[in-house]
């Protein structure tokens, strides 16, 4: 964690982390299914990525929080509980090569295009980058689907084998996708997502904070397909869940999950004048517990993990 400051820091990852992740996944999925019902045992096109883990001097396994989550038993259980299964096997998610993983995500997502119920990523920019790369690679992907093969650009043996074990030649599907892509080229790829994945009900990702910068381009690709903002969290702990998936990302609100960590809130009061850097100066007050939070007041969140 700690990439906001440009440098990483080590944070303990305990059983509490994947357990609360499973809880918030299930809770959020229940609310989403009320608004956007999906078919049981459908598939999800997930643009998710794991980096390689390593051992510290003390012998502890270290890696990003998402890497630990995607390798956990809870990630497998999550799919069974919400009855939606990712297109890509673990060998694709965990190989550590971003470009090759993205290509295989797209290839498998299109191979199962009629089964895709929703499209997700951890952060919105991952989907924007994936769809942008698709504009350049769609012909190669169509060729792979036609032949039941994997492009020579995919060089990692385990990933190649995992994908080849899934796909098979499908010339009619390749021709259909090719025709759609030729039509999309004339419209600057507007509405790419609903045209390629006609049964997708929504697009789901973290879209708040710095991810809002990607919403314009994401909406271009998604057309009228709903964008659903994912849960509010930090590397240290999940914080809140989106209980109203129908709200646009710019208007989303989150319900704090008080059992995930101990939360305190530092009241912030904006000063009238601005600093020389153009940023707003704040005056901080003493922190208050969740029970004393007031509507309309701005706060900085402080959390203590259990």
C-alpha positions as a printed NumPy array, in Angstrom:
array([[  0.   ,   0.   ,   0.   ],
       [  0.983,   3.661,   0.048],
       [  1.066,   4.363,  -3.675],
       [ -0.669,   7.715,  -3.135],
       [  2.654,   9.003,  -1.827],
       [  4.6  ,   7.288,  -4.588],
       [  6.192,   4.708,  -2.327],
       [  4.944,   1.432,  -0.946],
       [  4.643,   0.418,   2.682],
       [  4.009,  -2.894,   4.376],
       [  0.672,  -3.465,   6.103],
       [ -0.26 ,  -6.678,   7.938],
       [ -2.696,  -8.85 ,   5.992],
       [ -4.633, -11.154,   8.315],
       [ -7.567, -13.557,   8.035],
       [ -9.79 , -10.595,   8.836],
       [ -9.069,  -9.039,   5.42 ],
       [-10.37 , -11.789,   3.105],
       [-13.215, -12.562,   5.498],
       [-14.507,  -8.981,   5.461],
       [-13.941,  -8.859,   1.709],
       [-16.221, -11.863,   1.284],
       [-18.812, -10.247,   3.558],
       [-18.867,  -6.969,   1.666],
       [-18.918,  -8.748,  -1.718],
       [-21.971, -10.75 ,  -0.693],
       [-23.772,  -7.783,   0.839],
       [-23.119,  -5.513,  -2.132],
       [-24.122,  -8.247,  -4.585],
       [-27.441,  -8.676,  -2.792],
       [-28.281,  -4.997,  -3.245],
       [-27.116,  -4.975,  -6.87 ],
       [-29.238,  -8.007,  -7.696],
       [-32.35 ,  -6.147,  -6.543],
       [-31.757,  -3.42 ,  -9.104],
       [-29.993,  -5.416, -11.816],
       [-30.993,  -9.098, -11.582],
       [-28.542, -11.511, -13.188],
       [-28.859, -15.102, -14.302],
       [-27.635, -17.675, -11.829],
       [-24.342, -19.32 , -12.823],
       [-23.612, -16.66 , -15.413],
       [-20.166, -15.255, -16.047],
       [-18.385, -12.035, -15.179],
       [-15.766, -10.388, -17.348],
       [-13.363,  -9.204, -14.659],
       [-10.363,  -7.073, -15.539],
       [ -8.44 ,  -8.039, -12.428],
       [ -4.706,  -8.432, -11.977],
       [ -2.325,  -9.953,  -9.468],
       [  1.337,  -9.163,  -9.096],
       [  3.953, -11.655,  -8.012],
       [  4.308, -12.25 ,  -4.291],
       [  7.639, -12.476,  -2.525],
       [  8.986, -13.334,   0.907],
       [ 10.351, -10.774,   3.33 ],
       [ 13.564, -11.334,   5.274],
       [ 11.457, -12.691,   8.09 ],
       [  9.848, -15.259,   5.826],
       [  6.435, -13.601,   5.476],
       [  4.658, -13.648,   2.12 ],
       [  4.27 , -10.094,   0.779],
       [  2.281,  -8.653,  -2.096],
       [ -0.47 ,  -6.202,  -2.927],
       [ -3.788,  -6.514,  -1.116],
       [ -5.597,  -7.524,  -4.311],
       [ -2.974, -10.185,  -5.017],
       [ -3.665, -11.773,  -1.632],
       [ -7.429, -11.503,  -2.148],
       [ -7.479, -13.095,  -5.609],
       [ -5.328, -15.965,  -4.332],
       [ -7.539, -16.568,  -1.299],
       [-10.141, -19.249,  -0.754],
       [-12.67 , -16.472,  -0.123],
       [-12.362, -15.298,  -3.734],
       [-13.432, -18.739,  -4.929],
       [-16.217, -18.874,  -2.349],
       [-17.411, -15.429,  -3.426],
       [-18.111, -16.686,  -6.929],
       [-20.126, -19.611,  -5.623],
       [-22.107, -17.476,  -3.188],
       [-23.159, -14.818,  -5.693],
       [-23.552, -17.384,  -8.51 ],
       [-21.408, -15.446, -10.97 ],
       [-18.114, -16.892, -12.174],
       [-15.123, -15.101, -13.624],
       [-14.152, -15.885, -17.224],
       [-10.443, -16.062, -16.565],
       [ -8.668, -18.838, -14.669],
       [ -6.164, -18.093, -11.923],
       [ -3.249, -18.598, -14.328],
       [ -4.417, -15.559, -16.292],
       [ -5.112, -13.355, -13.278],
       [ -1.899, -14.14 , -11.421],
       [  0.828, -14.115, -14.07 ],
       [  2.005, -10.551, -13.384],
       [  2.119,  -9.352, -17.016],
       [ -0.51 ,  -6.625, -17.398],
       [ -0.711,  -6.574, -21.209],
       [ -0.853, -10.333, -21.643],
       [ -3.452, -10.665, -18.898],
       [ -5.616,  -7.967, -20.483],
       [ -5.464,  -9.689, -23.861],
       [ -6.556, -13.003, -22.352],
       [ -9.332, -11.347, -20.334],
       [-10.704,  -9.877, -23.568],
       [-10.28 , -13.128, -25.497],
       [-12.099, -15.214, -22.897],
       [-14.715, -12.531, -22.31 ],
       [-15.606, -12.574, -25.995],
       [-15.471, -16.355, -26.227],
       [-18.171, -16.408, -23.515],
       [-19.854, -13.191, -24.713],
       [-23.441, -14.452, -24.479],
       [-22.897, -15.639, -20.891],
       [-21.49 , -12.361, -19.562],
       [-23.854, -10.84 , -16.988],
       [-21.687,  -7.913, -15.888],
       [-18.264,  -6.407, -16.447],
       [-16.048,  -5.372, -13.558],
       [-12.606,  -4.226, -12.522],
       [-11.029,  -3.115,  -9.275],
       [-10.557,   0.419, -10.626],
       [-12.316,   2.14 , -13.521],
       [ -9.106,   2.958, -15.365],
       [ -8.423,  -0.767, -15.893],
       [-11.542,  -1.103, -18.03 ],
       [-10.796,   2.057, -19.984],
       [ -7.291,   0.797, -20.736],
       [ -8.599,  -2.651, -21.672],
       [-11.192,  -1.312, -24.108],
       [ -8.656,   1.097, -25.55 ],
       [ -6.249,  -1.778, -26.202],
       [ -9.104,  -3.765, -27.746],
       [ -9.396,  -1.123, -30.467],
       [ -5.9  ,  -2.156, -31.575],
       [ -6.135,  -5.898, -30.947],
       [ -9.624,  -6.943, -31.986],
       [ -8.461,  -8.518, -35.244],
       [ -5.961, -10.738, -33.424],
       [ -8.634, -11.747, -30.914],
       [-11.083, -12.61 , -33.689],
       [ -8.413, -14.747, -35.341],
       [ -7.785, -16.576, -32.06 ],
       [-11.499, -17.292, -31.628],
       [-11.776, -18.448, -35.228],
       [ -8.844, -20.857, -34.928],
       [ -9.239, -21.787, -31.26 ],
       [ -5.707, -20.582, -30.695],
       [ -3.809, -17.984, -28.642],
       [ -1.743, -15.217, -30.202],
       [  2.035, -15.595, -30.237],
       [  2.108, -12.371, -28.196],
       [  1.082, -14.483, -25.213],
       [  4.418, -15.962, -24.223],
       [  3.856, -17.201, -20.673],
       [  3.474, -21.007, -20.866],
       [  1.083, -21.483, -17.942],
       [ -1.239, -18.764, -19.178],
       [ -1.204, -20.063, -22.759],
       [ -2.058, -23.567, -21.607],
       [ -4.848, -22.37 , -19.305],
       [ -6.506, -20.398, -22.111],
       [ -6.028, -23.145, -24.713],
       [ -7.697, -25.591, -22.334],
       [-10.819, -23.403, -22.438],
       [-11.291, -22.069, -25.952],
       [-12.053, -24.003, -29.112],
       [-12.485, -22.969, -32.764],
       [-15.636, -20.925, -33.353],
       [-15.591, -19.301, -36.826],
       [-19.193, -18.084, -36.649],
       [-18.571, -16.26 , -33.369],
       [-15.396, -14.717, -34.777],
       [-17.287, -13.492, -37.861],
       [-20.019, -11.973, -35.695],
       [-17.516, -10.116, -33.507],
       [-15.605,  -8.95 , -36.586],
       [-18.771,  -7.474, -38.1  ],
       [-19.595,  -5.668, -34.848],
       [-16.083,  -4.235, -34.589],
       [-16.124,  -2.942, -38.155],
       [-19.345,  -1.13 , -37.35 ],
       [-17.919,   0.259, -34.106],
       [-14.916,   1.699, -35.918],
       [-17.22 ,   4.069, -37.751],
       [-18.684,   5.403, -34.498],
       [-15.381,   5.845, -32.631],
       [-16.188,   2.687, -30.638],
       [-19.173,   4.3  , -28.919],
       [-21.275,   1.687, -27.105],
       [-18.606,  -0.995, -27.483],
       [-19.634,  -2.822, -24.305],
       [-23.364,  -3.44 , -24.911],
       [-22.72 ,  -4.37 , -28.536],
       [-20.048,  -6.931, -27.729],
       [-21.698,  -8.2  , -24.539],
       [-25.446,  -7.885, -25.197],
       [-26.528,  -9.62 , -21.975],
       [-24.434,  -7.502, -19.608],
       [-26.626,  -5.755, -17.03 ],
       [-24.144,  -3.219, -15.658],
       [-20.502,  -2.185, -15.349],
       [-19.07 ,  -2.27 , -11.837],
       [-15.882,  -0.749, -10.443],
       [-14.435,   1.811,  -8.058],
       [-15.407,   5.038,  -9.807],
       [-15.073,   7.624,  -7.058],
       [-12.145,   9.851,  -6.109],
       [ -9.389,   9.922,  -8.711],
       [-11.304,   7.35 , -10.791],
       [-13.912,   9.977, -11.71 ],
       [-11.5  ,  11.249, -14.351],
       [-12.142,   8.068, -16.346],
       [-15.945,   8.206, -16.278],
       [-16.351,  10.215, -19.479],
       [-14.376,   7.704, -21.525],
       [-15.978,   4.759, -19.737],
       [-19.449,   6.105, -20.526],
       [-18.379,   6.439, -24.158],
       [-17.558,   2.74 , -24.262],
       [-20.596,   1.675, -22.21 ],
       [-23.279,   3.753, -23.91 ],
       [-26.509,   3.482, -21.919],
       [-25.314,   0.556, -19.797],
       [-25.501,   1.49 , -16.081],
       [-22.275,   2.301, -14.248],
       [-22.311,   1.035, -10.659],
       [-19.788,   2.347,  -8.163],
       [-18.088,  -0.342,  -6.111],
       [-17.483,  -0.27 ,  -2.384],
       [-15.466,   2.279,  -0.433],
       [-12.323,   0.919,   1.104],
       [ -8.635,   1.236,   1.813],
       [ -5.808,  -1.273,   1.824],
       [ -6.109,  -1.468,   5.598],
       [ -9.852,  -2.138,   5.71 ],
       [-13.143,  -1.908,   3.883],
       [-15.094,   1.155,   4.995],
       [-18.502,   1.364,   3.343],
       [-20.872,  -0.449,   1.008],
       [-22.964,   0.982,  -1.829],
       [-26.567,   0.251,  -0.842],
       [-28.144,   2.081,  -3.795],
       [-26.561,   0.795,  -7.024],
       [-29.02 ,   2.811,  -9.109],
       [-27.23 ,   6.065,  -8.238],
       [-24.738,   7.462, -10.726],
       [-21.109,   7.256,  -9.551],
       [-20.97 ,  11.018,  -8.958],
       [-23.909,  10.768,  -6.533],
       [-23.112,   7.495,  -4.796],
       [-23.299,   7.211,  -1.008],
       [-21.815,   4.532,   1.23 ],
       [-23.032,   2.965,   4.452],
       [-20.153,   2.529,   6.897],
       [-19.636,  -1.048,   8.09 ],
       [-18.892,  -0.547,  11.813],
       [-17.797,  -4.149,  12.428],
       [-14.93 ,  -4.075,   9.925],
       [-12.73 ,  -1.637,  11.881],
       [-13.041,   0.995,  14.572],
       [-13.819,   4.247,  12.771],
       [-13.269,   7.793,  13.948],
       [-14.013,  10.972,  12.042],
       [-11.988,  14.185,  12.2  ],
       [-14.229,  17.207,  11.466],
       [-12.761,  19.465,   8.784],
       [-13.612,  23.152,   8.435],
       [-12.645,  24.957,   5.261],
       [-10.845,  28.257,   5.596],
       [-11.881,  31.18 ,   3.422],
       [ -8.46 ,  31.815,   1.956],
       [ -6.524,  29.461,  -0.285],
       [ -2.886,  28.532,   0.061],
       [ -0.35 ,  29.505,  -2.562],
       [ -0.54 ,  26.028,  -4.096],
       [ -4.218,  26.508,  -4.904],
       [ -5.351,  23.795,  -2.472],
       [ -7.933,  24.366,   0.245],
       [ -6.737,  24.792,   3.841],
       [ -8.662,  23.01 ,   6.59 ],
       [ -8.928,  23.419,  10.332],
       [ -9.24 ,  20.088,  12.146],
       [-11.304,  19.423,  15.249],
       [-11.114,  16.522,  17.69 ],
       [-12.158,  13.147,  16.229],
       [-15.655,  11.835,  16.937],
       [-17.076,   8.286,  16.778],
       [-19.5  ,   7.129,  14.101],
       [-22.473,   7.754,  16.398],
       [-21.68 ,  11.491,  16.504],
       [-21.207,  12.079,  12.777],
       [-23.423,  14.884,  11.451],
       [-24.991,  15.087,   8.009],
       [-23.364,  17.76 ,   5.876],
       [-20.152,  17.947,   7.894],
       [-16.891,  17.116,   6.128],
       [-14.622,  14.568,   7.813],
       [-11.308,  12.812,   7.465],
       [-11.671,   9.106,   8.292],
       [ -9.368,   7.432,  10.794],
       [ -9.594,   3.67 ,  11.143],
       [ -8.069,   1.195,  13.547],
       [ -8.055,  -2.437,  12.481],
       [ -8.888,  -5.236,  14.885]])
